[in-house]
Coordinates of C-alpha atoms in Angstrom, one line a residue:
M1 CA -16.3 27.4 11.7
N2 CA -13.8 30.0 12.9
I3 CA -13.4 33.7 11.5
V4 CA -10.1 35.4 11.9
V5 CA -10.7 39.3 12.2
D6 CA -8.1 41.9 11.3
T7 CA -6.2 41.1 14.4
L8 CA -5.8 37.4 13.0
Q9 CA -7.3 36.3 16.4
E10 CA -10.0 33.6 15.7
V11 CA -13.7 34.1 17.0
E12 CA -16.0 31.5 17.0
V13 CA -19.1 32.4 15.1
N14 CA -20.4 28.8 14.5
R15 CA -23.3 29.6 16.9
P16 CA -27.1 28.8 16.5
I17 CA -29.1 31.5 16.3
R18 CA -30.9 32.2 19.7
R19 CA -34.1 33.3 20.7
P20 CA -34.1 36.4 23.0
K21 CA -32.6 35.7 26.0
S22 CA -35.2 36.5 28.6
V23 CA -38.0 34.6 27.3
K24 CA -39.4 31.2 26.8
P25 CA -40.6 29.9 23.7
E26 CA -43.7 28.8 24.6
T27 CA -44.8 32.1 26.4
W28 CA -43.3 34.6 24.5
R29 CA -45.3 37.4 23.2
G30 CA -45.4 40.3 20.3
Y31 CA -44.5 43.6 21.3
D32 CA -48.0 44.4 21.0
G33 CA -49.0 41.6 23.5
S34 CA -50.1 38.9 20.6
S35 CA -48.7 35.7 21.2
L36 CA -46.1 34.4 18.6
L37 CA -45.1 30.7 19.5
F38 CA -47.3 28.1 20.5
S39 CA -46.5 25.1 22.6
V40 CA -46.7 21.4 21.2
N41 CA -49.8 21.2 23.7
N42 CA -51.4 24.4 22.6
A43 CA -51.3 23.5 19.0
S44 CA -52.7 20.0 19.4
N45 CA -55.5 21.6 21.3
K46 CA -56.6 23.3 17.9
G47 CA -58.1 20.2 16.5
G48 CA -55.0 18.9 14.6
E49 CA -53.9 22.3 13.4
G50 CA -51.0 21.8 10.9
A51 CA -47.8 23.0 10.8
M52 CA -48.2 25.4 7.9
D53 CA -51.5 26.9 9.4
R54 CA -49.5 27.3 12.6
L55 CA -46.6 29.2 11.0
L56 CA -48.9 31.4 9.1
R57 CA -50.8 32.1 12.1
A58 CA -47.5 33.1 13.9
F59 CA -46.5 35.5 11.5
R60 CA -50.0 37.2 11.3
G61 CA -49.3 37.7 14.9
L62 CA -46.1 39.6 14.6
D63 CA -45.7 43.3 15.5
L64 CA -43.7 44.6 12.8
H65 CA -43.9 48.1 13.9
T66 CA -42.6 48.6 17.2
P67 CA -38.6 47.7 17.0
P68 CA -37.8 45.1 19.7
P69 CA -35.0 45.8 22.2
I70 CA -31.8 44.7 20.6
D71 CA -28.2 44.2 21.5
D72 CA -25.2 43.1 19.5
E73 CA -26.3 39.5 20.0
D74 CA -30.2 39.2 19.8
T75 CA -31.4 41.0 16.6
A76 CA -33.5 38.0 15.0
V77 CA -37.1 37.8 15.9
L78 CA -38.3 34.1 16.5
V79 CA -41.5 33.9 14.7
A80 CA -42.2 30.2 15.6
E81 CA -40.5 26.6 16.5
R82 CA -41.1 23.0 16.1
I83 CA -41.4 23.9 12.2
S84 CA -40.3 20.9 10.2
L85 CA -38.0 21.3 6.9
K86 CA -40.7 20.0 4.6
T87 CA -43.2 23.1 6.1
W88 CA -40.7 25.3 5.7
N89 CA -39.9 24.6 2.3
R90 CA -43.4 24.4 1.2
F91 CA -43.5 28.0 2.8
A92 CA -40.9 29.3 1.1
Q93 CA -42.3 28.4 -2.2
L94 CA -45.7 30.5 -1.7
D95 CA -46.0 33.3 -4.1
H96 CA -46.8 35.7 -1.7
L97 CA -45.2 35.5 2.0
P98 CA -47.6 37.2 4.7
R99 CA -47.0 40.9 5.9
G100 CA -45.2 41.5 2.7
L101 CA -42.1 39.8 3.8
R102 CA -39.5 38.2 1.7
L103 CA -37.9 35.2 1.9
R104 CA -34.5 36.8 2.0
Q105 CA -35.4 38.2 5.2
L106 CA -36.0 34.9 6.9
V107 CA -34.3 31.6 7.9
W108 CA -35.0 28.2 8.9
D109 CA -32.4 27.1 11.8
D110 CA -32.9 23.7 13.4
G111 CA -36.9 23.9 13.3
R112 CA -37.0 27.6 14.4
V113 CA -38.0 30.2 11.8
Y114 CA -36.7 34.2 12.5
V115 CA -37.1 37.3 10.8
V116 CA -33.2 38.4 10.5
E117 CA -33.4 41.5 8.5
F118 CA -36.1 43.8 8.9
P119 CA -37.1 46.5 8.0
F120 CA -35.5 46.7 4.7
T121 CA -33.6 50.2 4.5
N122 CA -33.1 52.0 1.8
E123 CA -29.4 51.5 2.6
H124 CA -29.8 48.0 2.3
E125 CA -31.4 48.0 -1.0
D126 CA -28.9 50.6 -2.2
A127 CA -26.1 48.1 -1.2
I128 CA -27.5 45.5 -3.0
G129 CA -28.3 47.9 -6.2
Y130 CA -24.4 48.8 -6.2
I131 CA -23.4 45.0 -6.1
Q132 CA -25.7 44.2 -9.1
R133 CA -24.2 47.0 -11.2
V134 CA -20.8 46.0 -10.3
F135 CA -21.6 42.8 -11.8
A136 CA -23.7 44.0 -15.0
R137 CA -20.5 46.2 -16.1
A138 CA -17.9 43.5 -15.7
L139 CA -19.7 40.6 -17.3
Q140 CA -22.1 42.5 -19.5
F141 CA -25.2 39.8 -20.4
H142 CA -23.5 36.8 -19.6
G143 CA -25.4 35.9 -16.5
S144 CA -29.2 34.1 -16.8
N145 CA -29.7 35.6 -13.1
R146 CA -28.1 38.9 -11.8
G147 CA -30.5 39.3 -8.7
Q148 CA -32.4 37.7 -6.4
A149 CA -33.3 33.8 -6.5
N150 CA -34.3 31.1 -4.2
I151 CA -31.6 28.4 -3.5
S152 CA -32.3 24.9 -2.1
G153 CA -29.2 23.1 -1.3
P154 CA -28.2 20.5 1.4
D155 CA -28.3 21.6 5.4
G156 CA -31.3 19.9 6.9
P157 CA -31.7 16.5 8.9
N158 CA -30.1 13.6 7.1
G159 CA -28.7 15.6 4.1
S160 CA -32.2 17.1 3.2
S161 CA -32.5 20.3 1.2
V162 CA -33.5 23.8 2.7
T163 CA -34.4 26.7 0.5
L164 CA -33.1 30.3 1.4
A165 CA -32.8 33.2 -0.5
P166 CA -29.6 35.3 -0.3
D167 CA -29.8 39.3 -1.4
F168 CA -28.0 38.6 -4.4
S169 CA -26.9 35.5 -6.5
Y170 CA -25.1 35.0 -9.8
I171 CA -26.2 32.4 -12.3
P172 CA -23.9 32.5 -15.3
N173 CA -25.5 31.9 -18.5
P174 CA -25.4 28.4 -19.8
R175 CA -25.2 29.1 -23.3
L176 CA -21.8 30.6 -23.0
P177 CA -19.1 28.8 -24.7
G178 CA -17.3 27.0 -21.8
N179 CA -19.8 26.7 -19.7
R180 CA -20.3 23.5 -18.5
L181 CA -22.4 24.0 -15.2
P182 CA -26.0 22.9 -14.8
R183 CA -28.7 25.6 -16.0
D184 CA -29.5 26.8 -12.4
A185 CA -26.0 26.6 -11.0
V186 CA -25.1 29.6 -9.1
T187 CA -21.5 30.8 -8.5
V188 CA -21.5 33.8 -6.2
V189 CA -23.8 34.8 -3.4
V190 CA -23.9 37.9 -1.6
E191 CA -25.7 38.6 1.7
I192 CA -25.8 42.4 2.9
M193 CA -26.6 42.9 6.5
H194 CA -27.8 46.3 8.2
S195 CA -30.4 45.1 11.1
Q196 CA -28.9 41.5 10.7
N197 CA -26.1 40.6 12.9
W198 CA -23.0 38.6 12.1
W199 CA -24.0 35.2 14.0
S200 CA -27.7 35.1 12.3
V201 CA -26.2 34.6 9.0
Q202 CA -24.1 31.3 9.8
C203 CA -26.9 29.0 9.3
K204 CA -27.4 30.7 5.6
L205 CA -23.9 30.2 5.2
R206 CA -23.6 26.9 6.1
M207 CA -26.0 26.0 3.5
Y208 CA -24.3 28.0 0.6
R209 CA -20.9 26.4 1.6
Q210 CA -22.3 23.1 0.5
L211 CA -23.7 24.2 -2.9
P212 CA -21.7 22.1 -5.5
H213 CA -20.7 25.0 -7.9
L214 CA -20.8 27.9 -5.7
Q215 CA -17.5 29.6 -6.0
Y216 CA -17.5 32.7 -3.5
V217 CA -19.9 33.9 -0.8
F218 CA -19.4 37.8 -0.1
L219 CA -20.6 38.8 3.2
V220 CA -20.9 42.7 4.1
R221 CA -22.5 44.5 7.4
M222 CA -22.8 48.1 7.8
S223 CA -23.6 49.3 11.1
D224 CA -26.6 51.3 11.8
A225 CA -25.1 54.6 11.6
L226 CA -23.4 53.3 8.4
S227 CA -19.9 54.6 9.8
N228 CA -18.3 50.8 10.5
W229 CA -18.5 48.5 7.9
T230 CA -17.2 44.8 8.2
Y231 CA -16.9 41.9 5.4
E232 CA -15.8 38.8 4.8
L233 CA -15.1 36.6 1.6
H234 CA -15.6 32.8 1.2
A235 CA -13.7 31.2 -1.6
R236 CA -13.6 27.7 -3.1
N237 CA -10.1 26.9 -3.5
P238 CA -10.6 24.1 -3.8
D239 CA -13.0 23.7 -1.0
F240 CA -14.4 26.6 1.4
L241 CA -11.7 27.2 4.2
D242 CA -12.8 26.8 8.0
A243 CA -11.1 30.0 8.6
V244 CA -11.6 33.7 6.4
I245 CA -10.3 37.2 7.4
R246 CA -13.2 39.5 8.4
H247 CA -11.9 43.2 7.5
Q248 CA -13.3 46.2 8.7
F249 CA -12.9 50.0 8.2
R250 CA -14.6 53.0 9.5
T251 CA -15.8 55.5 6.8
E252 CA -14.7 58.8 8.4
T253 CA -11.0 57.4 9.1
V254 CA -10.5 55.3 5.9
P255 CA -7.6 56.6 3.8
D256 CA -8.1 57.1 0.0
N257 CA -5.0 54.5 -0.8
H258 CA -7.2 51.6 1.0
N259 CA -6.8 47.8 0.2
H260 CA -10.8 47.2 0.8
F261 CA -10.9 45.4 -2.5
V262 CA -12.6 41.8 -3.3
H263 CA -11.6 40.1 -6.4
L264 CA -13.4 37.3 -8.0
D265 CA -12.0 35.5 -10.9
S266 CA -14.4 36.2 -13.6
R267 CA -13.8 32.5 -15.3
R268 CA -15.0 30.9 -11.7
V269 CA -17.8 33.5 -11.7
L270 CA -19.0 32.3 -15.3
G271 CA -18.5 28.8 -14.9
L272 CA -15.4 28.6 -17.2
Q273 CA -12.5 26.4 -16.8
H274 CA -9.4 28.0 -15.6
D275 CA -7.7 28.2 -19.0
A276 CA -10.9 29.1 -21.2
Q277 CA -11.3 32.2 -23.4
L278 CA -13.1 35.1 -21.5
P279 CA -15.7 36.8 -23.5
A280 CA -13.7 40.0 -25.3
E281 CA -15.5 42.6 -23.1
C282 CA -15.0 40.7 -19.6
P283 CA -11.9 41.6 -17.4
G284 CA -10.1 38.8 -15.7
E285 CA -11.6 39.9 -12.3
V286 CA -14.9 41.2 -10.8
V287 CA -13.6 43.7 -8.4
V288 CA -15.6 45.1 -5.7
N289 CA -14.4 48.3 -3.8
V290 CA -16.1 47.9 -0.6
V291 CA -15.2 51.6 0.4
E292 CA -16.9 52.9 -2.6
L293 CA -19.8 50.6 -1.9
A294 CA -19.9 52.4 1.8
R295 CA -19.4 55.7 0.3
H296 CA -22.4 55.1 -2.1
V297 CA -24.8 54.2 0.3
L298 CA -23.7 57.0 2.6
A299 CA -24.3 59.4 -0.3
Y300 CA -28.0 58.3 -0.9
A301 CA -29.0 57.6 2.9
G302 CA -31.6 59.2 4.6

C-alpha cells in the first residue's frame, strides 16, 4: 500500500515492523540488562515451557522505565518472537495485561509482539478524549460504544482472526431505526500516535481495512514537541483505496482559515443506508477540526 503525502509523492509504508537494527532477537537484552527474547533452543530447555508463559516472562523482563534510544524508524520495543496467533489472541483476552500495559499499546505482527506506544502521555490521552467528545456531541447517544474496545478481524495466517485494540472505536446502536448492521459492527476506528511512528501502525491498519462494516480509519500523529501534526483518513468508497493523502501542518504556522478538517458521513458512521432518515438532532457529518484538536492538546500539555 502506498501513501500519497501532501506533495503527492508516493511513499511506501507497507513495511513490516522491524526490530532495533543493531541487535539479534535471540540475544537482545532490556535496558536494565534483563533478557527479553529467547531462542527456540532456550525455550525448549525450559522443560517444554509454553508460548504463553514465555510471552509473560518476556514482559516481566521489560525495562519500561529507561527510554530506549530511538530514531525516526525504530520506535517499537520488540518483546518476543515466535508467538503464534493463537497464543496472542489468548493473551489479548486477559483481564489484566502484565506491567499495567493495555492492549492498544501492543501489536502482533507475523509472530512478533511489540510495544508500540509507551508511555501513554497526557497529550495522547487528551487527544483521544477530544475525539470522543466530537462523536458524542454530533451523534448524541446513538452509539453502543464510544470508546475503546478489542476488535478481532482477519489478518493472520490462512485468513485467521487477530485481536487488536484501537485508541477509539465507534459501534452504532443496533436499535437505531434503519441500522441493519450486526450488534458488534465497528464503523469508525481512530489511532492516535505520540511516541508511536507511522510505520508501526501499518499492521493494525491492515486488519482494520478488512473489517466488513468499517467505514473510516482516522490516523493522527503528533510530534514529541507537539508542533508537527500529520494525519490520514482512510474511507471505504466502496472499498478502501490503496493510496491516501497524508496531510500535515505545524501549529505555530497554520493559518486560522485552514482546511484541516476531516468529514465523516453520519449515516455511514451510524450504519444507515445512504437515503435513510437521520435522527433529528444529528448533523449530516461528523467533522473533526484537526487544528483545533492540536491546539486543545497544546493547551493542556505539561
